[in-house]
PDB file of C-alpha atoms in Angstrom:
ATOM      1  CA  MET A   1       0.000   0.000   0.000  1.00  0.00           C
ATOM      2  CA  ASN A   2       1.261   3.500  -0.811  1.00  0.00           C
ATOM      3  CA  LYS A   3       1.921   5.419   2.386  1.00  0.00           C
ATOM      4  CA  PRO A   4       0.834   9.085   2.231  1.00  0.00           C
ATOM      5  CA  HIS A   5       3.190  11.724   3.513  1.00  0.00           C
ATOM      6  CA  ALA A   6       3.575  15.457   3.198  1.00  0.00           C
ATOM      7  CA  SER A   7       6.206  16.864   0.867  1.00  0.00           C
ATOM      8  CA  GLY A   8       8.882  19.105   2.299  1.00  0.00           C
ATOM      9  CA  PRO A   9      10.589  22.164   0.817  1.00  0.00           C
ATOM     10  CA  THR A  10      13.748  20.213  -0.098  1.00  0.00           C
ATOM     11  CA  ALA A  11      14.130  19.476  -3.809  1.00  0.00           C
ATOM     12  CA  ARG A  12      13.635  15.800  -4.604  1.00  0.00           C
ATOM     13  CA  PRO A  13      15.470  13.700  -7.174  1.00  0.00           C
ATOM     14  CA  GLU A  14      13.860  13.471 -10.569  1.00  0.00           C
ATOM     15  CA  THR A  15      13.537   9.724 -10.047  1.00  0.00           C
ATOM     16  CA  ASP A  16      11.054  10.175  -7.210  1.00  0.00           C
ATOM     17  CA  PRO A  17       7.453   9.238  -8.008  1.00  0.00           C
ATOM     18  CA  PRO A  18       5.069  12.093  -8.853  1.00  0.00           C
ATOM     19  CA  LEU A  19       3.493  14.026  -5.981  1.00  0.00           C
ATOM     20  CA  ILE A  20      -0.317  14.110  -5.874  1.00  0.00           C
ATOM     21  CA  ALA A  21      -2.094  16.418  -3.435  1.00  0.00           C
ATOM     22  CA  VAL A  22      -5.319  14.950  -2.038  1.00  0.00           C
ATOM     23  CA  ILE A  23      -7.598  17.698  -0.743  1.00  0.00           C
ATOM     24  CA  ALA A  24     -10.211  16.503   1.765  1.00  0.00           C
ATOM     25  CA  THR A  25     -13.373  18.600   2.116  1.00  0.00           C
ATOM     26  CA  GLY A  26     -15.707  16.221   3.957  1.00  0.00           C
ATOM     27  CA  GLY A  27     -18.755  14.614   2.358  1.00  0.00           C
ATOM     28  CA  THR A  28     -20.028  11.057   2.556  1.00  0.00           C
ATOM     29  CA  ILE A  29     -16.596   9.651   1.754  1.00  0.00           C
ATOM     30  CA  ALA A  30     -15.359  11.044   5.091  1.00  0.00           C
ATOM     31  CA  SER A  31     -18.516  10.224   7.046  1.00  0.00           C
ATOM     32  CA  GLN A  32     -19.353   7.630   9.648  1.00  0.00           C
ATOM     33  CA  GLN A  33     -22.576   6.956  11.492  1.00  0.00           C
ATOM     34  CA  ASN A  34     -23.236   8.752  14.778  1.00  0.00           C
ATOM     35  CA  GLU A  35     -24.956   7.227  17.803  1.00  0.00           C
ATOM     36  CA  ASP A  36     -28.258   8.861  16.828  1.00  0.00           C
ATOM     37  CA  GLY A  37     -28.197   7.150  13.412  1.00  0.00           C
ATOM     38  CA  SER A  38     -27.179  10.227  11.442  1.00  0.00           C
ATOM     39  CA  SER A  39     -23.964  10.428   9.471  1.00  0.00           C
ATOM     40  CA  SER A  40     -21.459  13.282   9.369  1.00  0.00           C
ATOM     41  CA  PRO A  41     -17.855  13.809   8.207  1.00  0.00           C
ATOM     42  CA  HIS A  42     -15.328  12.545  10.747  1.00  0.00           C
ATOM     43  CA  LEU A  43     -12.276  11.449   8.746  1.00  0.00           C
ATOM     44  CA  GLY A  44      -9.385  13.570   7.548  1.00  0.00           C
ATOM     45  CA  GLY A  45      -7.201  13.027   4.523  1.00  0.00           C
ATOM     46  CA  GLN A  46      -4.601  10.870   6.254  1.00  0.00           C
ATOM     47  CA  ALA A  47      -7.222   8.410   7.514  1.00  0.00           C
ATOM     48  CA  LEU A  48      -8.892   8.238   4.106  1.00  0.00           C
ATOM     49  CA  LEU A  49      -5.650   7.593   2.256  1.00  0.00           C
ATOM     50  CA  ALA A  50      -4.949   4.679   4.580  1.00  0.00           C
ATOM     51  CA  ARG A  51      -7.916   2.911   2.923  1.00  0.00           C
ATOM     52  CA  LEU A  52      -6.452   2.981  -0.585  1.00  0.00           C
ATOM     53  CA  GLY A  53      -5.941  -0.031  -2.775  1.00  0.00           C
ATOM     54  CA  ALA A  54      -2.912  -0.801  -4.934  1.00  0.00           C
ATOM     55  CA  LEU A  55      -1.470   2.134  -6.872  1.00  0.00           C
ATOM     56  CA  PRO A  56       1.394   2.868  -9.242  1.00  0.00           C
ATOM     57  CA  PRO A  57       4.427   4.538  -7.620  1.00  0.00           C
ATOM     58  CA  VAL A  58       3.204   7.880  -6.296  1.00  0.00           C
ATOM     59  CA  ARG A  59       3.688  10.228  -3.362  1.00  0.00           C
ATOM     60  CA  LEU A  60       0.470  11.394  -1.715  1.00  0.00           C
ATOM     61  CA  LYS A  61       0.082  14.609   0.241  1.00  0.00           C
ATOM     62  CA  PRO A  62      -3.132  14.850   2.304  1.00  0.00           C
ATOM     63  CA  VAL A  63      -4.551  18.376   2.635  1.00  0.00           C
ATOM     64  CA  ASP A  64      -7.400  18.879   5.117  1.00  0.00           C
ATOM     65  CA  LEU A  65      -9.255  21.943   3.828  1.00  0.00           C
ATOM     66  CA  PHE A  66     -12.524  21.512   5.764  1.00  0.00           C
ATOM     67  CA  ALA A  67     -14.992  18.784   6.746  1.00  0.00           C
ATOM     68  CA  LYS A  68     -18.465  19.701   5.540  1.00  0.00           C
ATOM     69  CA  ASP A  69     -21.524  18.146   3.981  1.00  0.00           C
ATOM     70  CA  SER A  70     -21.436  19.503   0.451  1.00  0.00           C
ATOM     71  CA  SER A  71     -25.089  20.528   0.724  1.00  0.00           C
ATOM     72  CA  THR A  72     -23.853  23.333   3.012  1.00  0.00           C
ATOM     73  CA  LEU A  73     -21.172  24.668   0.668  1.00  0.00           C
ATOM     74  CA  THR A  74     -21.383  28.290  -0.401  1.00  0.00           C
ATOM     75  CA  LEU A  75     -19.768  29.749  -3.488  1.00  0.00           C
ATOM     76  CA  ALA A  76     -17.089  31.051  -1.114  1.00  0.00           C
ATOM     77  CA  ASP A  77     -16.411  27.466   0.013  1.00  0.00           C
ATOM     78  CA  MET A  78     -16.156  26.292  -3.581  1.00  0.00           C
ATOM     79  CA  GLN A  79     -13.783  29.147  -4.272  1.00  0.00           C
ATOM     80  CA  ALA A  80     -11.682  28.003  -1.307  1.00  0.00           C
ATOM     81  CA  VAL A  81     -11.421  24.544  -2.906  1.00  0.00           C
ATOM     82  CA  SER A  82     -10.331  26.126  -6.181  1.00  0.00           C
ATOM     83  CA  ASP A  83      -7.780  28.315  -4.410  1.00  0.00           C
ATOM     84  CA  SER A  84      -6.373  25.266  -2.613  1.00  0.00           C
ATOM     85  CA  VAL A  85      -6.075  23.387  -5.907  1.00  0.00           C
ATOM     86  CA  GLY A  86      -4.210  26.330  -7.413  1.00  0.00           C
ATOM     87  CA  ALA A  87      -1.871  26.542  -4.433  1.00  0.00           C
ATOM     88  CA  GLU A  88      -0.968  22.838  -4.595  1.00  0.00           C
ATOM     89  CA  LEU A  89      -0.296  22.959  -8.329  1.00  0.00           C
ATOM     90  CA  ALA A  90       1.817  26.092  -7.895  1.00  0.00           C
ATOM     91  CA  ALA A  91       3.780  24.370  -5.125  1.00  0.00           C
ATOM     92  CA  GLY A  92       4.806  21.588  -7.483  1.00  0.00           C
ATOM     93  CA  ALA A  93       2.124  18.917  -7.256  1.00  0.00           C
ATOM     94  CA  ALA A  94       1.888  16.844 -10.427  1.00  0.00           C
ATOM     95  CA  GLY A  95      -1.880  16.742  -9.955  1.00  0.00           C
ATOM     96  CA  VAL A  96      -4.673  17.107  -7.429  1.00  0.00           C
ATOM     97  CA  VAL A  97      -7.446  14.810  -6.238  1.00  0.00           C
ATOM     98  CA  VAL A  98     -10.383  16.506  -4.483  1.00  0.00           C
ATOM     99  CA  LEU A  99     -12.446  14.411  -2.063  1.00  0.00           C
ATOM    100  CA  HIS A 100     -15.895  15.989  -2.030  1.00  0.00           C
ATOM    101  CA  GLY A 101     -19.519  15.396  -1.119  1.00  0.00           C
ATOM    102  CA  THR A 102     -21.775  14.340  -3.977  1.00  0.00           C
ATOM    103  CA  ASP A 103     -24.576  16.879  -3.394  1.00  0.00           C
ATOM    104  CA  ALA A 104     -22.481  19.732  -4.801  1.00  0.00           C
ATOM    105  CA  MET A 105     -19.823  17.772  -6.672  1.00  0.00           C
ATOM    106  CA  GLU A 106     -20.949  18.973 -10.082  1.00  0.00           C
ATOM    107  CA  GLU A 107     -20.864  22.630  -9.025  1.00  0.00           C
ATOM    108  CA  THR A 108     -17.319  22.553  -7.635  1.00  0.00           C
ATOM    109  CA  ALA A 109     -16.163  20.505 -10.612  1.00  0.00           C
ATOM    110  CA  LEU A 110     -17.413  23.177 -12.997  1.00  0.00           C
ATOM    111  CA  LEU A 111     -15.757  25.987 -11.041  1.00  0.00           C
ATOM    112  CA  LEU A 112     -12.445  24.112 -11.079  1.00  0.00           C
ATOM    113  CA  SER A 113     -12.725  23.576 -14.824  1.00  0.00           C
ATOM    114  CA  LEU A 114     -13.354  27.304 -15.368  1.00  0.00           C
ATOM    115  CA  GLN A 115     -10.493  28.456 -13.144  1.00  0.00           C
ATOM    116  CA  HIS A 116      -7.965  25.679 -13.886  1.00  0.00           C
ATOM    117  CA  PRO A 117      -8.731  24.560 -17.445  1.00  0.00           C
ATOM    118  CA  GLY A 118      -6.591  21.644 -18.558  1.00  0.00           C
ATOM    119  CA  ALA A 119      -5.097  21.079 -15.098  1.00  0.00           C
ATOM    120  CA  PRO A 120      -4.650  17.472 -13.875  1.00  0.00           C
ATOM    121  CA  VAL A 121      -7.464  17.575 -11.302  1.00  0.00           C
ATOM    122  CA  VAL A 122      -9.896  14.755 -10.509  1.00  0.00           C
ATOM    123  CA  LEU A 123     -12.796  14.910  -8.060  1.00  0.00           C
ATOM    124  CA  THR A 124     -14.298  11.927  -6.309  1.00  0.00           C
ATOM    125  CA  GLY A 125     -16.354  10.980  -3.277  1.00  0.00           C
ATOM    126  CA  ALA A 126     -18.752   8.280  -2.172  1.00  0.00           C
ATOM    127  CA  GLN A 127     -22.411   7.381  -2.048  1.00  0.00           C
ATOM    128  CA  PHE A 128     -21.970   5.170   1.017  1.00  0.00           C
ATOM    129  CA  THR A 129     -20.293   6.149   4.266  1.00  0.00           C
ATOM    130  CA  ASP A 130     -16.872   4.912   5.316  1.00  0.00           C
ATOM    131  CA  ASP A 131     -18.381   2.429   7.790  1.00  0.00           C
ATOM    132  CA  HIS A 132     -21.049   1.133   5.373  1.00  0.00           C
ATOM    133  CA  PRO A 133     -20.753  -2.539   4.296  1.00  0.00           C
ATOM    134  CA  GLN A 134     -20.698  -1.357   0.664  1.00  0.00           C
ATOM    135  CA  ALA A 135     -18.359   1.598   1.185  1.00  0.00           C
ATOM    136  CA  ASP A 136     -17.361   2.861  -2.260  1.00  0.00           C
ATOM    137  CA  GLY A 137     -14.908   5.558  -1.211  1.00  0.00           C
ATOM    138  CA  PRO A 138     -11.672   3.527  -1.377  1.00  0.00           C
ATOM    139  CA  ALA A 139     -12.325   2.287  -4.920  1.00  0.00           C
ATOM    140  CA  ASN A 140     -13.272   5.773  -6.077  1.00  0.00           C
ATOM    141  CA  MET A 141     -10.164   7.301  -4.509  1.00  0.00           C
ATOM    142  CA  THR A 142      -7.941   4.700  -6.144  1.00  0.00           C
ATOM    143  CA  ALA A 143      -9.552   5.369  -9.527  1.00  0.00           C
ATOM    144  CA  ALA A 144      -9.181   9.135  -9.068  1.00  0.00           C
ATOM    145  CA  ILE A 145      -5.463   8.907  -8.272  1.00  0.00           C
ATOM    146  CA  ARG A 146      -4.872   6.652 -11.270  1.00  0.00           C
ATOM    147  CA  ALA A 147      -6.817   9.087 -13.464  1.00  0.00           C
ATOM    148  CA  VAL A 148      -4.958  12.182 -12.290  1.00  0.00           C
ATOM    149  CA  LEU A 149      -1.631  10.490 -13.065  1.00  0.00           C
ATOM    150  CA  GLN A 150      -2.810  10.279 -16.679  1.00  0.00           C
ATOM    151  CA  GLY A 151      -3.516  14.039 -16.922  1.00  0.00           C
ATOM    152  CA  GLY A 152      -6.405  15.214 -19.044  1.00  0.00           C
ATOM    153  CA  GLY A 153      -8.011  18.184 -17.301  1.00  0.00           C
ATOM    154  CA  VAL A 154     -10.696  18.496 -14.632  1.00  0.00           C
ATOM    155  CA  ARG A 155     -12.771  15.321 -14.402  1.00  0.00           C
ATOM    156  CA  LEU A 156     -14.806  13.160 -12.050  1.00  0.00           C
ATOM    157  CA  ALA A 157     -13.877   9.551 -11.201  1.00  0.00           C
ATOM    158  CA  PHE A 158     -16.902   7.856  -9.675  1.00  0.00           C
ATOM    159  CA  GLY A 159     -18.632   4.505  -9.783  1.00  0.00           C
ATOM    160  CA  GLY A 160     -16.370   3.135 -12.490  1.00  0.00           C
ATOM    161  CA  ARG A 161     -16.835   6.162 -14.758  1.00  0.00           C
ATOM    162  CA  LEU A 162     -14.442   8.954 -15.693  1.00  0.00           C
ATOM    163  CA  LEU A 163     -16.429  12.006 -16.754  1.00  0.00           C
ATOM    164  CA  PRO A 164     -15.583  15.585 -17.754  1.00  0.00           C
ATOM    165  CA  ALA A 165     -16.867  18.470 -15.648  1.00  0.00           C
ATOM    166  CA  TRP A 166     -18.939  20.216 -18.330  1.00  0.00           C
ATOM    167  CA  GLY A 167     -22.543  18.977 -18.222  1.00  0.00           C
ATOM    168  CA  LEU A 168     -22.054  16.782 -15.151  1.00  0.00           C
ATOM    169  CA  VAL A 169     -25.194  15.906 -13.177  1.00  0.00           C
ATOM    170  CA  LYS A 170     -25.937  13.628 -10.222  1.00  0.00           C
ATOM    171  CA  HIS A 171     -28.747  11.401 -11.435  1.00  0.00           C
ATOM    172  CA  ALA A 172     -29.149   8.890  -8.571  1.00  0.00           C
ATOM    173  CA  THR A 173     -29.318   9.116  -4.786  1.00  0.00           C
ATOM    174  CA  ASP A 174     -28.913   5.429  -3.945  1.00  0.00           C
ATOM    175  CA  SER A 175     -26.506   3.996  -6.506  1.00  0.00           C
ATOM    176  CA  ALA A 176     -22.721   3.838  -6.459  1.00  0.00           C
ATOM    177  CA  ASP A 177     -22.884   4.768 -10.158  1.00  0.00           C
ATOM    178  CA  ALA A 178     -24.331   8.189  -9.407  1.00  0.00           C
ATOM    179  CA  PHE A 179     -23.207  10.603 -12.142  1.00  0.00           C
ATOM    180  CA  ARG A 180     -23.928  11.152 -15.813  1.00  0.00           C
ATOM    181  CA  LEU A 181     -23.564  13.881 -18.417  1.00  0.00           C
ATOM    182  CA  ALA A 182     -26.764  15.795 -19.126  1.00  0.00           C
ATOM    183  CA  VAL A 183     -25.442  16.179 -22.666  1.00  0.00           C
ATOM    184  CA  ASP A 184     -22.129  14.864 -23.946  1.00  0.00           C
ATOM    185  CA  ALA A 185     -20.950  18.115 -25.485  1.00  0.00           C
ATOM    186  CA  PRO A 186     -17.557  19.832 -25.680  1.00  0.00           C
ATOM    187  CA  PRO A 187     -17.193  22.830 -23.369  1.00  0.00           C
ATOM    188  CA  PRO A 188     -16.622  26.321 -24.721  1.00  0.00           C
ATOM    189  CA  ALA A 189     -13.097  27.703 -24.510  1.00  0.00           C
ATOM    190  CA  LEU A 190     -13.385  29.537 -21.196  1.00  0.00           C
ATOM    191  CA  ILE A 191     -11.004  30.820 -18.552  1.00  0.00           C
ATOM    192  CA  LEU A 192     -12.823  32.654 -15.757  1.00  0.00           C
ATOM    193  CA  THR A 193     -10.515  33.168 -12.787  1.00  0.00           C
ATOM    194  CA  ALA A 194     -12.224  36.002 -10.896  1.00  0.00           C
ATOM    195  CA  PRO A 195     -13.255  34.855  -7.372  1.00  0.00           C
ATOM    196  CA  VAL A 196     -16.951  34.020  -7.078  1.00  0.00           C
ATOM    197  CA  GLY A 197     -17.246  34.038  -3.291  1.00  0.00           C
ATOM    198  CA  ASN A 198     -19.042  37.390  -3.090  1.00  0.00           C
ATOM    199  CA  VAL A 199     -21.439  36.837  -5.988  1.00  0.00           C
ATOM    200  CA  ARG A 200     -25.074  36.017  -5.286  1.00  0.00           C
ATOM    201  CA  VAL A 201     -26.921  33.921  -7.869  1.00  0.00           C
ATOM    202  CA  ASP A 202     -30.225  32.352  -6.827  1.00  0.00           C
ATOM    203  CA  VAL A 203     -31.920  29.266  -8.277  1.00  0.00           C
ATOM    204  CA  VAL A 204     -35.697  29.598  -8.594  1.00  0.00           C
ATOM    205  CA  ALA A 205     -37.658  26.358  -8.911  1.00  0.00           C
ATOM    206  CA  ILE A 206     -40.527  26.421 -11.393  1.00  0.00           C
ATOM    207  CA  HIS A 207     -43.689  24.360 -11.033  1.00  0.00           C
ATOM    208  CA  PRO A 208     -46.636  24.203 -13.449  1.00  0.00           C
ATOM    209  CA  GLY A 209     -48.572  27.453 -13.303  1.00  0.00           C
ATOM    210  CA  ALA A 210     -45.899  29.126 -11.159  1.00  0.00           C
ATOM    211  CA  GLU A 211     -46.238  32.752 -10.154  1.00  0.00           C
ATOM    212  CA  ALA A 212     -43.228  35.056 -10.064  1.00  0.00           C
ATOM    213  CA  THR A 213     -43.244  35.363  -6.261  1.00  0.00           C
ATOM    214  CA  HIS A 214     -39.899  33.661  -5.709  1.00  0.00           C
ATOM    215  CA  LEU A 215     -38.224  35.307  -8.696  1.00  0.00           C
ATOM    216  CA  ASP A 216     -39.307  38.730  -7.435  1.00  0.00           C
ATOM    217  CA  ALA A 217     -38.145  37.829  -3.916  1.00  0.00           C
ATOM    218  CA  SER A 218     -34.675  37.033  -5.264  1.00  0.00           C
ATOM    219  CA  LEU A 219     -34.559  40.379  -7.025  1.00  0.00           C
ATOM    220  CA  ALA A 220     -35.631  42.148  -3.843  1.00  0.00           C
ATOM    221  CA  ALA A 221     -32.983  40.268  -1.849  1.00  0.00           C
ATOM    222  CA  GLY A 222     -30.219  41.548  -4.103  1.00  0.00           C
ATOM    223  CA  ALA A 223     -29.517  38.602  -6.375  1.00  0.00           C
ATOM    224  CA  GLN A 224     -27.014  39.535  -9.066  1.00  0.00           C
ATOM    225  CA  GLY A 225     -28.219  36.717 -11.279  1.00  0.00           C
ATOM    226  CA  ILE A 226     -31.037  34.159 -11.355  1.00  0.00           C
ATOM    227  CA  VAL A 227     -31.233  30.629 -12.717  1.00  0.00           C
ATOM    228  CA  LEU A 228     -34.637  29.116 -13.415  1.00  0.00           C
ATOM    229  CA  ALA A 229     -34.967  25.382 -12.741  1.00  0.00           C
ATOM    230  CA  ALA A 230     -37.674  25.295 -15.386  1.00  0.00           C
ATOM    231  CA  LEU A 231     -39.873  22.539 -16.771  1.00  0.00           C
ATOM    232  CA  GLY A 232     -39.199  20.289 -19.745  1.00  0.00           C
ATOM    233  CA  SER A 233     -36.980  21.892 -22.350  1.00  0.00           C
ATOM    234  CA  GLY A 234     -36.899  25.170 -20.427  1.00  0.00           C
ATOM    235  CA  ASN A 235     -40.516  26.217 -19.958  1.00  0.00           C
ATOM    236  CA  ALA A 236     -42.437  28.120 -17.296  1.00  0.00           C
ATOM    237  CA  SER A 237     -45.555  30.302 -17.171  1.00  0.00           C
ATOM    238  CA  ALA A 238     -46.704  33.699 -18.422  1.00  0.00           C
ATOM    239  CA  ALA A 239     -46.161  35.114 -14.919  1.00  0.00           C
ATOM    240  CA  ILE A 240     -42.547  33.951 -14.968  1.00  0.00           C
ATOM    241  CA  THR A 241     -42.089  35.529 -18.388  1.00  0.00           C
ATOM    242  CA  SER A 242     -43.213  38.838 -16.925  1.00  0.00           C
ATOM    243  CA  GLY A 243     -40.815  38.347 -14.008  1.00  0.00           C
ATOM    244  CA  VAL A 244     -37.949  37.675 -16.414  1.00  0.00           C
ATOM    245  CA  ALA A 245     -38.744  40.932 -18.196  1.00  0.00           C
ATOM    246  CA  ARG A 246     -38.588  42.788 -14.866  1.00  0.00           C
ATOM    247  CA  ALA A 247     -35.230  41.215 -14.035  1.00  0.00           C
ATOM    248  CA  HIS A 248     -33.894  42.013 -17.502  1.00  0.00           C
ATOM    249  CA  GLY A 249     -35.037  45.596 -17.125  1.00  0.00           C
ATOM    250  CA  ALA A 250     -33.193  45.824 -13.805  1.00  0.00           C
ATOM    251  CA  GLY A 251     -29.983  44.524 -15.377  1.00  0.00           C
ATOM    252  CA  VAL A 252     -30.112  41.147 -13.606  1.00  0.00           C
ATOM    253  CA  PRO A 253     -29.295  38.256 -15.969  1.00  0.00           C
ATOM    254  CA  VAL A 254     -31.654  35.268 -15.943  1.00  0.00           C
ATOM    255  CA  VAL A 255     -30.573  31.840 -17.218  1.00  0.00           C
ATOM    256  CA  ILE A 256     -33.079  29.085 -18.039  1.00  0.00           C
ATOM    257  CA  SER A 257     -32.170  25.509 -17.151  1.00  0.00           C
ATOM    258  CA  SER A 258     -34.412  22.521 -16.443  1.00  0.00           C
ATOM    259  CA  ARG A 259     -35.361  20.153 -13.656  1.00  0.00           C
ATOM    260  CA  VAL A 260     -35.113  17.328 -16.244  1.00  0.00           C
ATOM    261  CA  PRO A 261     -31.652  15.794 -15.764  1.00  0.00           C
ATOM    262  CA  MET A 262     -30.842  14.651 -19.292  1.00  0.00           C
ATOM    263  CA  GLY A 263     -31.025  16.039 -22.804  1.00  0.00           C
ATOM    264  CA  ARG A 264     -30.237  19.234 -24.701  1.00  0.00           C
ATOM    265  CA  LEU A 265     -32.662  22.117 -24.151  1.00  0.00           C
ATOM    266  CA  ALA A 266     -34.289  24.101 -26.950  1.00  0.00           C
ATOM    267  CA  ALA A 267     -36.302  27.320 -26.618  1.00  0.00           C
ATOM    268  CA  SER A 268     -39.072  26.229 -28.952  1.00  0.00           C
ATOM    269  CA  TYR A 269     -42.338  26.540 -27.009  1.00  0.00           C
ATOM    270  CA  GLY A 270     -44.603  29.587 -26.903  1.00  0.00           C
ATOM    271  CA  GLY A 271     -47.936  29.920 -25.147  1.00  0.00           C
ATOM    272  CA  GLY A 272     -46.849  32.864 -23.015  1.00  0.00           C
ATOM    273  CA  GLY A 273     -44.437  30.981 -20.776  1.00  0.00           C
ATOM    274  CA  GLY A 274     -42.536  28.627 -23.037  1.00  0.00           C
ATOM    275  CA  GLY A 275     -38.802  28.810 -23.538  1.00  0.00           C
ATOM    276  CA  HIS A 276     -39.265  30.869 -26.698  1.00  0.00           C
ATOM    277  CA  ASP A 277     -41.203  33.490 -24.734  1.00  0.00           C
ATOM    278  CA  LEU A 278     -38.710  33.505 -21.855  1.00  0.00           C
ATOM    279  CA  VAL A 279     -35.830  34.180 -24.247  1.00  0.00           C
ATOM    280  CA  ARG A 280     -37.787  36.981 -25.916  1.00  0.00           C
ATOM    281  CA  ALA A 281     -38.274  38.498 -22.461  1.00  0.00           C
ATOM    282  CA  GLY A 282     -34.494  38.590 -21.977  1.00  0.00           C
ATOM    283  CA  ALA A 283     -33.534  35.240 -20.485  1.00  0.00           C
ATOM    284  CA  VAL A 284     -30.634  33.109 -21.725  1.00  0.00           C
ATOM    285  CA  LEU A 285     -31.158  29.404 -22.390  1.00  0.00           C
ATOM    286  CA  SER A 286     -28.610  26.980 -20.945  1.00  0.00           C
ATOM    287  CA  THR A 287     -28.702  24.245 -23.551  1.00  0.00           C
ATOM    288  CA  VAL A 288     -26.451  21.823 -21.604  1.00  0.00           C
ATOM    289  CA  LEU A 289     -25.834  22.843 -18.003  1.00  0.00           C
ATOM    290  CA  ARG A 290     -28.395  21.980 -15.342  1.00  0.00           C
ATOM    291  CA  PRO A 291     -29.313  24.463 -12.584  1.00  0.00           C
ATOM    292  CA  GLY A 292     -26.389  23.823 -10.225  1.00  0.00           C
ATOM    293  CA  GLN A 293     -23.717  24.211 -12.873  1.00  0.00           C
ATOM    294  CA  ALA A 294     -25.596  27.037 -14.605  1.00  0.00           C
ATOM    295  CA  ARG A 295     -25.511  28.942 -11.297  1.00  0.00           C
ATOM    296  CA  VAL A 296     -21.730  28.531 -11.008  1.00  0.00           C
ATOM    297  CA  LEU A 297     -21.090  29.576 -14.597  1.00  0.00           C
ATOM    298  CA  LEU A 298     -23.343  32.617 -14.288  1.00  0.00           C
ATOM    299  CA  ALA A 299     -21.593  33.606 -11.032  1.00  0.00           C
ATOM    300  CA  ALA A 300     -18.207  33.263 -12.740  1.00  0.00           C
ATOM    301  CA  LEU A 301     -19.318  35.449 -15.648  1.00  0.00           C
ATOM    302  CA  ILE A 302     -20.703  38.097 -13.268  1.00  0.00           C
ATOM    303  CA  ALA A 303     -17.510  38.041 -11.172  1.00  0.00           C
ATOM    304  CA  ALA A 304     -15.459  38.590 -14.323  1.00  0.00           C
ATOM    305  CA  GLY A 305     -17.721  41.412 -15.508  1.00  0.00           C
ATOM    306  CA  GLU A 306     -18.621  39.361 -18.564  1.00  0.00           C
ATOM    307  CA  ALA A 307     -22.298  38.576 -18.056  1.00  0.00           C
ATOM    308  CA  ASP A 308     -22.981  39.936 -21.528  1.00  0.00           C
ATOM    309  CA  ARG A 309     -21.220  36.839 -22.919  1.00  0.00           C
ATOM    310  CA  ALA A 310     -23.885  34.554 -21.436  1.00  0.00           C
ATOM    311  CA  PRO A 311     -25.899  34.002 -24.656  1.00  0.00           C
ATOM    312  CA  ASP A 312     -22.835  32.587 -26.395  1.00  0.00           C
ATOM    313  CA  VAL A 313     -21.339  30.738 -23.422  1.00  0.00           C
ATOM    314  CA  PHE A 314     -24.547  28.935 -22.443  1.00  0.00           C
ATOM    315  CA  ALA A 315     -25.511  28.060 -26.035  1.00  0.00           C
TER     316      ALA A 315
END
C-alpha cells in the first residue's frame, strides 16, 4: 500500500514518483454513522488515504481543507477549494485529487474547470459512508489517483466512470454509479478566474402554473443573477415571463435551465411561458448545463464582468 506523507521544501530527485495532493473537504466519503443514526464527516485526509488499494508509484500529500456536507457549501467554500487546488499545483504537485460530497460535486467541478482549465485535477467521493458494508470511497479514490496520473483536465472519477466536468449531473441518490452527463458536449473555450465568493446567484424552482413570487423575492434580496430550474426543455408560465422581463429591465441576468436531468434544451415553445417566450423576455437558455452548474457559470461570468457573454457561453 502506498503510504501518504507530506512533501517538504527540499528538492527531490527526478527519479522520485510524482506528488499528488489529495484535498479533503468532507462529504459522505469522510462520514461515519453517529450514535443517533445520522452520518457526518469525521475522517481527515490521512485516515482516508490509509484505505487505498494498490497504486502505481506515487507520493500522496493529504490536505485537510474543511470537513463539511457539500449541501452546506457556499460559493465562497467552492472558491476556497479552487484556491487550494491552485496553491498545490503552484507548489509543485503533479496533480490534485479533491475528495468531495456528492450533493455539490458537479458545481465545484465546474468551477475548477473554469479556473484551472486543462489542469490534472480529478474529483471523487462516495455514495456510502466509510463504515457502510458497501463503502465505495476507497475504490473511487484509487480510480481518481490513477486518473490524475494520466492528466487530461478536470474530471470526475466515480462509480467506475471517468467524466468531464462540463454537463455533469448527479442522477441517482442510492446507486454507487451516481453521475452522468446531461449532454455529452464539448465545453466552450473559457477561462474565468475572478473569485466568485461574493457573488449572489439564486436558483428559482418552477412548477406548473408558477407565479413570479420567488423570482421577485430574489430580485428584492439583491440577487445579481437568477437561474430558473424550469420545466421540460426550459418552460415556465406567463407570470414567470413577466418576471424575467422585470429582471432584464433591472440589469439582472436570468438563465433558463431545467429540472429534467438529461437532454439538450431548446427554446421552442410559446404559449406565453414557453422557452421561446422567456428568451424573448431577456432570459438566456442553458442548452447543456443543469441548474447547479448554470448557477456557477453565471456567477463566474458576473464576477469577471462578462455577463454579456452569457448568450454565447450557455448556447
